[in-house]
Amino acid sequence: MPEHHFILVIFGASGDLAEKKLLPALNGLTGGGFLTGRFAVLGTGRTPLDDRSFRAKCAASVAPGDAALLSDRLHYQPLNPAHPDDFSALRQRLAELNAEYRAGGNILFYLAVPPSQYASIVEGLGNAGLSGEAEGTWRRIIIEKPFGRDLASARALNRQVLTHFREEQVFRIDHYLGKETVQNLLVARFANGIFEPLWNRNYIRRVEITSAESAGVGARSGYYEQAGALRDMLQNHLLQLVAVTAMEPPATADAWAVRNETLKVFQSLRPLAPAEIAANVVRGQYTASRIRGEPVAGYREEAGIGSDSRTETYVAMKFFIDNWRWNGVPFLVRTGKRLPTRVTEIVVHFRQPPHHLFRQGDASAPPSNQLVIRIQPDEGLLLKFGLKEPGAGFRVRDVGMDFHYSDLSGVRLPDAYERLLLDCIQGDATLYLRNDAVEATWAFVDPVLRAWEEPAGSRLYGYPAGTWGPEPADRLVEPAGDMWREPCRNLTADSSFCEL
Ligand code: BG6
């Protein structure tokens, strides 16, 4: 593996993301022997820390045995993005660290801060001359989601970023693309002969994507109340899963070619006209309930949430992709907090055979074959099909061929952030979002956001915590009579929903 020398600058180094994801990912990469070059980590932020106190803070956030892996390489420089002088000080500090570590002038900036700070940091870096790449060196910037809060703000942010960085330097992250099973879907589709011939409107009846969480909003009410499920999950994670499922085979496995294909999917999403939104998008908010006998607060009772909040904690949507491959195939996506379980999966429902030879009496048609791509937990692939029940007659029973990643001995699934950080260090942007793709996803969800701002378009259903969301979402499924694949039953007997 080639050696990469660099300095990683984390903006927001004392925040949640750095503590829960970035430092553990760096530890994983270092422990796994993936970072073989010379490198250092420079934390920055408004919190007044120094190298010693930053190292102590970081040691507390990783497993005790791992603290030593990074400790000596960790440094800290206080920085307020609103103060241009702080960027001059940062530049000076980076020059010192670059000399000390012989990092080759390569710098990776990671914006792990609230989006309100993106613009001033990008500008501060640009004005301090930190974004330019001298011959033989690289400068890259990773920007977290949410990238904008609608089409106009995403465009404005792209403009600001691209004033100081070239597109090739910008790595917009969506951690779902770093999940092993998401990448595996590309391999399953494009490295096997058996799936691709079936992967189109002639054989697929519908595609269903669920990303359910059992947790509530937790301590993130400030952010979540302004975002809601559509901005928080659907515009990014779910549409990325749609792209990986629906894209055409790229010409090569190179970043530009792969991302050209995902962009085409987003550009082919059939826009929802204002009059179609109520019938195709269902939004909900969890209400108080009891889960396994324990009382659970409703969203409006959570700390920091107003009693009249109309932020959605659940969204389900049906749409179509207007292209040759997917014409007429409904895509259904749903996501929510306080659902019965934590699961993310893609379910490809295949068409039924044209003639049901083994119909028994008045038994209805056999269930359609399904390919279930389990993104998490219990990562794997399940193919469901009908086989004969042993004994007399020809009774068809649904069976499954089930692959679990956990069955591969000696294989550890790396965290999404490990994979994505390493890719960026190696300069591979395949699993990062390009400016045009981000704007195309916002262009698709923007009409829904606008419709929800209108009093007439703002129907919001309450669903008891621990249930699969409001019942009108069931009516999105087509053909009529089909159901979402529910990975488990509701956890509460009280499954009544209401309009809020
Ligand atoms: C984040 C959202 O992007 O993804 C969170 O902001 C959500 O609200 C999280 O909980 C889910 O990620 P994962 O990897 O746990 O499915």
XYZ file of C-alpha atoms and ligand atoms in Angstrom:
516
model
C 0.000 0.000 0.000
C 1.470 3.431 -0.932
C 2.434 5.663 1.970
C 0.467 8.875 2.395
C 1.921 11.721 4.436
C -0.520 14.395 5.635
C -1.955 16.539 8.385
C -5.617 16.127 9.212
C -7.213 19.296 10.563
C -10.514 18.665 12.348
C -12.761 21.702 12.754
C -15.088 20.979 15.677
C -12.553 18.644 17.277
C -14.180 18.711 20.681
C -17.637 17.922 19.265
C -19.734 14.782 19.097
C -18.824 13.680 15.579
C -15.097 13.902 16.245
C -15.444 11.974 19.475
C -17.886 9.291 18.303
C -16.807 8.742 14.717
C -13.609 10.436 13.545
C -11.208 9.552 16.341
C -12.403 5.943 16.556
C -12.087 5.710 12.748
C -8.534 7.061 12.859
C -7.739 4.592 15.598
C -9.197 1.765 13.540
C -7.136 2.777 10.503
C -3.947 3.161 12.515
C -4.465 -0.088 14.432
C -5.284 -1.906 11.196
C -2.026 -0.732 9.614
C -3.766 1.365 6.922
C -2.020 4.629 7.734
C 1.556 3.745 7.037
C 2.796 7.232 6.155
C 3.772 10.143 8.388
C 0.744 12.028 9.692
C -0.558 14.223 12.481
C -4.006 15.341 13.606
C -4.627 18.970 14.473
C -7.872 19.575 16.339
C -9.331 23.072 16.233
C -12.354 24.749 17.738
C -13.525 27.489 20.026
C -13.000 25.331 23.122
C -9.759 26.516 24.736
C -7.638 23.351 24.837
C -3.944 22.636 24.328
C -2.207 19.500 23.047
C -2.162 17.913 26.487
C -5.815 18.517 27.386
C -6.901 17.521 23.849
C -4.996 14.238 24.138
C -6.589 13.548 27.517
C -10.056 14.283 26.076
C -9.446 12.014 23.090
C -8.109 9.203 25.262
C -11.421 9.192 27.107
C -13.353 8.629 23.876
C -11.540 5.507 22.617
C -11.115 2.033 24.062
C -8.446 2.065 26.838
C -6.009 -0.104 24.861
C -6.305 2.165 21.796
C -5.474 5.505 23.415
C -1.751 5.101 22.741
C -2.238 4.511 19.005
C -2.728 8.163 18.157
C -1.904 10.079 21.280
C 1.519 11.510 20.325
C 0.238 12.685 16.960
C -2.677 14.678 18.397
C -2.356 18.460 18.564
C -4.726 21.323 19.196
C -5.045 24.914 18.059
C -7.912 27.108 19.334
C -9.736 28.787 16.443
C -12.805 30.926 16.082
C -14.040 30.802 12.462
C -15.235 34.401 12.745
C -11.688 35.679 13.443
C -9.498 35.967 10.317
C -6.371 36.226 12.521
C -7.025 32.742 13.829
C -6.521 31.404 10.302
C -3.119 33.092 10.076
C -2.221 31.391 13.347
C -3.519 28.104 11.921
C -1.360 28.544 8.846
C 1.695 29.137 11.025
C 0.942 26.079 13.168
C 0.451 23.921 10.084
C 3.822 25.011 8.720
C 5.446 23.920 12.004
C 3.660 20.570 12.073
C 4.423 19.981 8.419
C 8.124 20.453 9.149
C 8.003 18.305 12.291
C 6.172 15.407 10.624
C 7.621 15.887 7.122
C 4.024 15.695 5.901
C 4.843 16.844 2.381
C 2.565 19.902 2.583
C -0.523 17.681 2.270
C -3.485 18.802 4.352
C -6.958 17.363 4.801
C -9.513 19.719 6.373
C -12.543 18.081 8.000
C -15.555 20.272 8.738
C -17.185 18.522 11.716
C -19.025 21.682 12.720
C -22.624 22.938 12.386
C -23.399 24.004 8.794
C -23.719 27.641 9.881
C -19.897 27.696 10.184
C -19.074 26.133 6.783
C -18.960 29.394 4.842
C -16.689 31.276 7.265
C -14.272 28.347 7.572
C -14.017 27.868 3.811
C -13.462 31.573 3.375
C -10.954 31.720 6.230
C -8.967 28.883 4.676
C -9.102 30.425 1.230
C -8.088 33.890 2.391
C -5.232 32.477 4.457
C -3.898 30.749 1.349
C -4.518 27.305 2.798
C -6.663 25.921 -0.022
C -4.152 26.224 -2.872
C -2.083 23.193 -3.887
C 1.597 23.757 -4.599
C 3.215 21.421 -7.121
C 3.274 17.854 -5.758
C 1.106 18.552 -2.693
C -2.586 18.153 -2.049
C -5.224 20.042 -0.062
C -8.630 18.415 0.417
C -11.730 19.336 2.356
C -14.407 16.995 3.717
C -17.787 18.613 4.280
C -20.393 16.872 6.421
C -24.086 16.736 5.729
C -26.445 18.571 5.708
C -25.073 20.251 2.597
C -27.626 23.074 2.436
C -31.211 22.963 3.635
C -32.834 23.360 0.210
C -31.806 23.796 -3.404
C -31.017 27.508 -3.144
C -28.819 27.164 -0.047
C -27.019 24.096 -1.465
C -26.244 26.057 -4.644
C -25.018 29.027 -2.619
C -22.791 26.780 -0.506
C -21.369 25.085 -3.606
C -20.569 28.500 -5.029
C -18.809 29.582 -1.817
C -16.804 26.376 -1.552
C -15.844 26.387 -5.214
C -14.601 29.949 -4.948
C -11.715 28.673 -2.842
C -11.365 24.978 -3.720
C -11.517 23.092 -7.013
C -14.276 20.454 -7.240
C -11.593 17.711 -7.194
C -10.512 18.935 -3.746
C -14.030 18.818 -2.269
C -15.275 15.636 -0.601
C -18.964 15.903 0.408
C -19.590 13.026 2.740
C -22.660 10.801 3.093
C -21.653 8.100 5.523
C -24.202 5.641 4.088
C -21.962 5.275 1.035
C -19.190 4.106 3.356
C -21.252 1.204 4.651
C -19.835 -2.084 3.462
C -23.162 -3.519 2.286
C -23.947 -0.455 0.192
C -20.717 -0.942 -1.732
C -21.441 -4.633 -1.858
C -24.612 -3.890 -3.769
C -22.453 -2.477 -6.563
C -20.397 -5.662 -6.550
C -23.473 -7.898 -6.381
C -24.925 -6.057 -9.376
C -21.894 -5.519 -11.552
C -19.615 -8.454 -10.732
C -22.211 -11.208 -11.159
C -23.976 -12.491 -14.226
C -27.203 -13.535 -12.515
C -28.618 -10.269 -11.167
C -28.082 -7.710 -13.902
C -30.257 -9.366 -16.590
C -33.177 -9.267 -14.133
C -32.487 -5.747 -12.887
C -35.086 -3.780 -14.815
C -38.780 -3.044 -15.323
C -39.386 -6.387 -17.064
C -38.605 -8.418 -13.957
C -38.864 -6.021 -11.028
C -42.256 -5.141 -9.606
C -41.136 -2.510 -7.111
C -38.194 -1.445 -4.988
C -38.597 -0.663 -1.327
C -36.037 1.006 0.944
C -36.498 1.275 4.699
C -34.220 2.983 7.174
C -35.803 2.616 10.587
C -34.456 3.729 13.928
C -35.806 2.715 17.314
C -34.148 5.675 19.050
C -35.889 9.017 19.357
C -34.414 12.437 18.712
C -32.126 12.144 21.748
C -29.960 15.150 22.536
C -30.106 16.591 19.008
C -33.382 18.477 19.271
C -31.808 21.821 18.287
C -30.627 20.466 14.948
C -33.452 18.018 14.319
C -36.272 20.466 14.919
C -34.920 22.561 12.026
C -34.273 19.538 9.809
C -36.918 16.787 10.100
C -36.743 13.351 8.510
C -36.925 14.542 4.896
C -33.820 16.722 5.187
C -32.046 14.536 7.746
C -32.350 11.152 6.011
C -34.334 11.095 2.771
C -32.622 13.837 0.736
C -29.235 12.257 1.365
C -28.939 8.704 2.745
C -32.089 7.250 1.169
C -31.593 8.860 -2.231
C -28.006 7.612 -2.266
C -29.323 4.089 -1.674
C -31.768 4.633 -4.535
C -28.880 5.679 -6.779
C -26.763 2.630 -5.969
C -29.762 0.381 -6.607
C -30.883 2.047 -9.821
C -27.734 3.300 -11.577
C -26.502 2.005 -14.914
C -23.179 0.152 -15.046
C -20.475 2.826 -15.154
C -17.946 2.779 -17.987
C -15.145 2.213 -15.451
C -14.922 1.970 -11.664
C -13.348 5.418 -11.558
C -14.833 8.223 -9.403
C -15.959 10.407 -12.289
C -17.609 7.566 -14.205
C -19.442 6.143 -11.178
C -20.688 9.547 -10.134
C -21.874 10.338 -13.652
C -24.214 7.368 -13.333
C -25.564 8.324 -9.899
C -26.203 11.835 -11.190
C -28.247 10.428 -14.078
C -30.482 8.598 -11.602
C -31.162 11.813 -9.694
C -31.817 13.682 -12.927
C -34.333 10.993 -13.942
C -36.388 11.139 -10.740
C -39.867 12.152 -11.831
C -40.623 15.451 -10.054
C -43.767 15.464 -7.943
C -46.221 18.171 -8.977
C -47.718 20.118 -6.043
C -51.067 18.358 -6.513
C -49.399 14.909 -6.313
C -47.499 15.461 -3.095
C -50.229 14.667 -0.571
C -50.951 11.328 -2.278
C -47.302 10.288 -2.603
C -45.563 11.596 0.499
C -46.670 10.803 4.048
C -45.179 12.505 7.029
C -45.540 11.616 10.669
C -44.381 12.502 14.152
C -44.112 10.028 17.027
C -46.497 10.406 19.907
C -46.281 9.158 23.493
C -46.720 5.444 23.922
C -45.633 2.430 25.962
C -42.982 0.114 24.574
C -42.769 -3.249 26.322
C -44.702 -1.715 29.194
C -42.368 1.274 29.584
C -43.703 4.777 28.918
C -42.012 6.552 26.003
C -42.275 10.302 25.442
C -43.743 11.707 22.259
C -41.598 13.990 20.083
C -43.336 17.101 21.406
C -42.459 16.097 24.985
C -38.746 15.677 24.217
C -36.331 18.209 25.770
C -36.000 21.283 23.578
C -39.061 20.558 21.393
C -42.101 22.835 21.446
C -45.550 21.428 22.226
C -46.785 22.600 18.812
C -43.844 21.328 16.737
C -44.757 20.237 13.218
C -41.376 18.698 12.403
C -41.690 15.239 10.862
C -39.872 12.328 12.501
C -41.142 9.960 9.796
C -41.456 10.258 6.054
C -42.505 7.774 3.400
C -42.492 8.555 -0.288
C -43.389 6.878 -3.560
C -41.811 8.007 -6.806
C -40.732 6.831 -10.242
C -37.528 6.980 -12.215
C -38.195 8.087 -15.757
C -35.650 6.168 -17.742
C -35.436 3.131 -19.976
C -34.586 0.660 -17.205
C -37.105 1.699 -14.536
C -40.116 3.006 -16.431
C -43.259 2.212 -14.404
C -41.481 0.625 -11.416
C -42.535 2.277 -8.141
C -39.758 3.141 -5.712
C -40.897 3.377 -2.098
C -38.697 4.814 0.608
C -39.417 5.363 4.287
C -37.497 6.407 7.342
C -38.399 7.307 10.869
C -37.390 7.601 14.458
C -39.012 5.578 17.266
C -40.013 2.769 14.911
C -40.077 -0.801 16.265
C -36.471 -1.632 15.431
C -33.226 -0.339 13.922
C -32.902 -1.684 10.422
C -31.861 -0.417 7.009
C -32.631 -2.611 4.034
C -33.340 -2.508 0.335
C -35.976 -4.929 -0.899
C -36.204 -5.692 -4.595
C -39.575 -7.307 -5.333
C -39.549 -9.364 -8.504
C -42.551 -9.917 -10.692
C -44.613 -13.053 -10.194
C -44.641 -15.816 -12.802
C -47.242 -15.114 -15.503
C -49.178 -18.274 -14.725
C -49.648 -19.768 -11.275
C -49.488 -23.481 -12.016
C -49.561 -24.677 -8.407
C -52.570 -22.734 -7.188
C -54.293 -24.754 -4.437
C -58.048 -24.256 -4.246
C -58.655 -20.526 -3.877
C -55.149 -19.778 -2.609
C -53.907 -16.521 -4.015
C -50.791 -16.086 -6.152
C -47.447 -17.014 -4.567
C -45.518 -14.229 -2.874
C -43.212 -12.489 -5.286
C -39.508 -13.327 -5.118
C -37.517 -10.819 -3.132
C -33.877 -9.898 -2.878
C -33.287 -8.246 0.483
C -30.058 -6.316 0.874
C -29.582 -5.825 4.592
C -27.485 -2.708 5.107
C -27.627 -2.926 8.896
C -27.635 -4.580 11.354
C -26.848 -8.216 10.497
C -25.374 -7.126 7.172
C -26.034 -9.572 4.369
C -28.168 -10.662 1.463
C -31.354 -12.727 1.470
C -32.988 -14.195 -1.620
C -36.563 -15.329 -1.067
C -38.317 -17.699 -3.423
C -40.920 -20.473 -3.465
C -40.167 -24.193 -3.072
C -42.346 -27.233 -2.776
C -43.466 -28.242 0.677
C -42.464 -31.898 1.215
C -45.262 -34.437 0.929
C -48.337 -34.862 -1.180
C -49.523 -32.240 -3.643
C -47.691 -29.128 -4.783
C -47.942 -26.633 -1.976
C -45.495 -23.770 -2.485
C -43.626 -22.446 0.520
C -41.572 -19.251 0.797
C -37.937 -20.086 1.607
C -34.750 -18.041 1.719
C -31.087 -18.282 0.800
C -29.448 -16.126 3.387
C -25.899 -14.789 3.509
C -24.695 -13.042 6.671
C -21.409 -11.147 6.699
C -20.925 -12.425 10.237
C -20.518 -15.942 8.774
C -17.260 -14.922 7.081
C -14.711 -15.873 9.673
C -11.880 -13.479 10.378
C -13.592 -10.596 8.613
C -14.199 -7.328 10.444
C -16.627 -4.869 8.874
C -14.927 -1.484 9.040
C -16.969 1.478 10.174
C -18.193 3.693 7.322
C -15.990 6.575 8.496
C -12.857 4.411 8.333
C -13.500 3.558 4.731
C -14.392 7.093 3.716
C -11.504 8.770 5.528
C -9.039 6.370 3.962
C -10.537 6.937 0.509
C -10.136 10.682 0.889
C -6.545 10.350 2.106
C -5.870 8.238 -0.975
C -7.621 10.809 -3.181
C -10.492 8.523 -4.207
C -13.788 10.446 -4.411
C -15.958 7.593 -5.743
C -17.980 7.353 -2.526
C -18.289 11.111 -2.046
C -20.928 13.385 -3.546
C -20.297 15.692 -6.444
C -21.745 19.221 -6.493
C -24.177 18.462 -9.311
C -25.530 15.353 -7.571
C -26.181 17.191 -4.311
C -28.058 19.886 -6.183
C -30.061 17.305 -8.143
C -31.266 15.617 -4.926
C -32.325 18.958 -3.468
C -34.103 19.822 -6.726
C -36.142 16.629 -6.270
C -37.174 17.210 -2.625
C -37.588 20.994 -2.832
C -41.220 20.900 -4.091
C -42.142 18.691 -1.107
C -40.505 21.070 1.352
C -42.346 23.960 -0.255
C -45.687 22.157 -0.227
C -45.295 21.390 3.459
C -44.864 25.065 4.180
C -48.381 25.691 2.835
C -51.190 25.263 5.381
C -53.162 23.070 2.959
C -50.226 20.794 2.211
C -49.117 20.297 5.759
C -50.958 17.182 6.894
C -48.944 15.582 9.687
C -49.903 12.283 11.285
C -49.067 11.203 14.796
C -47.906 7.589 15.178
C -47.392 5.969 18.570
C -43.693 5.428 19.351
C -42.822 1.793 18.624
C -45.112 1.399 15.595
C -44.289 1.339 11.881
C -45.477 4.883 11.255
C -48.808 6.316 10.113
C -51.165 3.974 8.298
C -51.574 6.182 5.185
C -48.011 5.122 4.326
C -49.390 1.616 3.705
C -51.568 3.013 0.941
C -48.513 4.205 -0.968
C -47.607 0.622 -1.761
C -48.548 -0.584 -5.180
C -49.788 -2.700 -6.763
C -52.742 -2.249 -4.366
C -52.914 -5.021 -1.793
C -49.130 -5.352 -1.486
C -47.509 -4.499 1.854
C -44.219 -3.038 3.033
C -41.882 -5.787 4.152
C -42.018 -5.252 7.895
C -38.970 -6.759 9.537
C -40.848 -7.214 12.831
C -44.170 -6.500 14.460
C -45.209 -3.316 16.243
C -43.915 -3.131 19.798
C -46.983 -1.495 21.188
C -50.559 -2.701 21.213
C -51.713 0.863 20.735
C -51.293 1.275 17.012
C -53.829 4.011 16.414
C -52.615 7.033 14.499
C -54.168 10.468 14.372
C -53.799 13.690 12.483
C -51.828 16.312 14.395
C -27.455 10.770 10.445
C -28.718 11.447 10.882
O -26.985 11.309 9.231
O -27.698 9.386 10.280
C -29.253 10.833 12.159
O -28.460 12.830 11.094
C -29.405 9.344 12.004
O -30.502 11.408 12.545
C -28.117 8.735 11.456
O -29.695 8.801 13.280
C -28.316 7.276 11.125
O -27.074 6.720 10.792
P -26.811 5.164 10.990
O -25.461 4.945 10.412
O -26.881 4.911 12.472
O -27.915 4.480 10.262
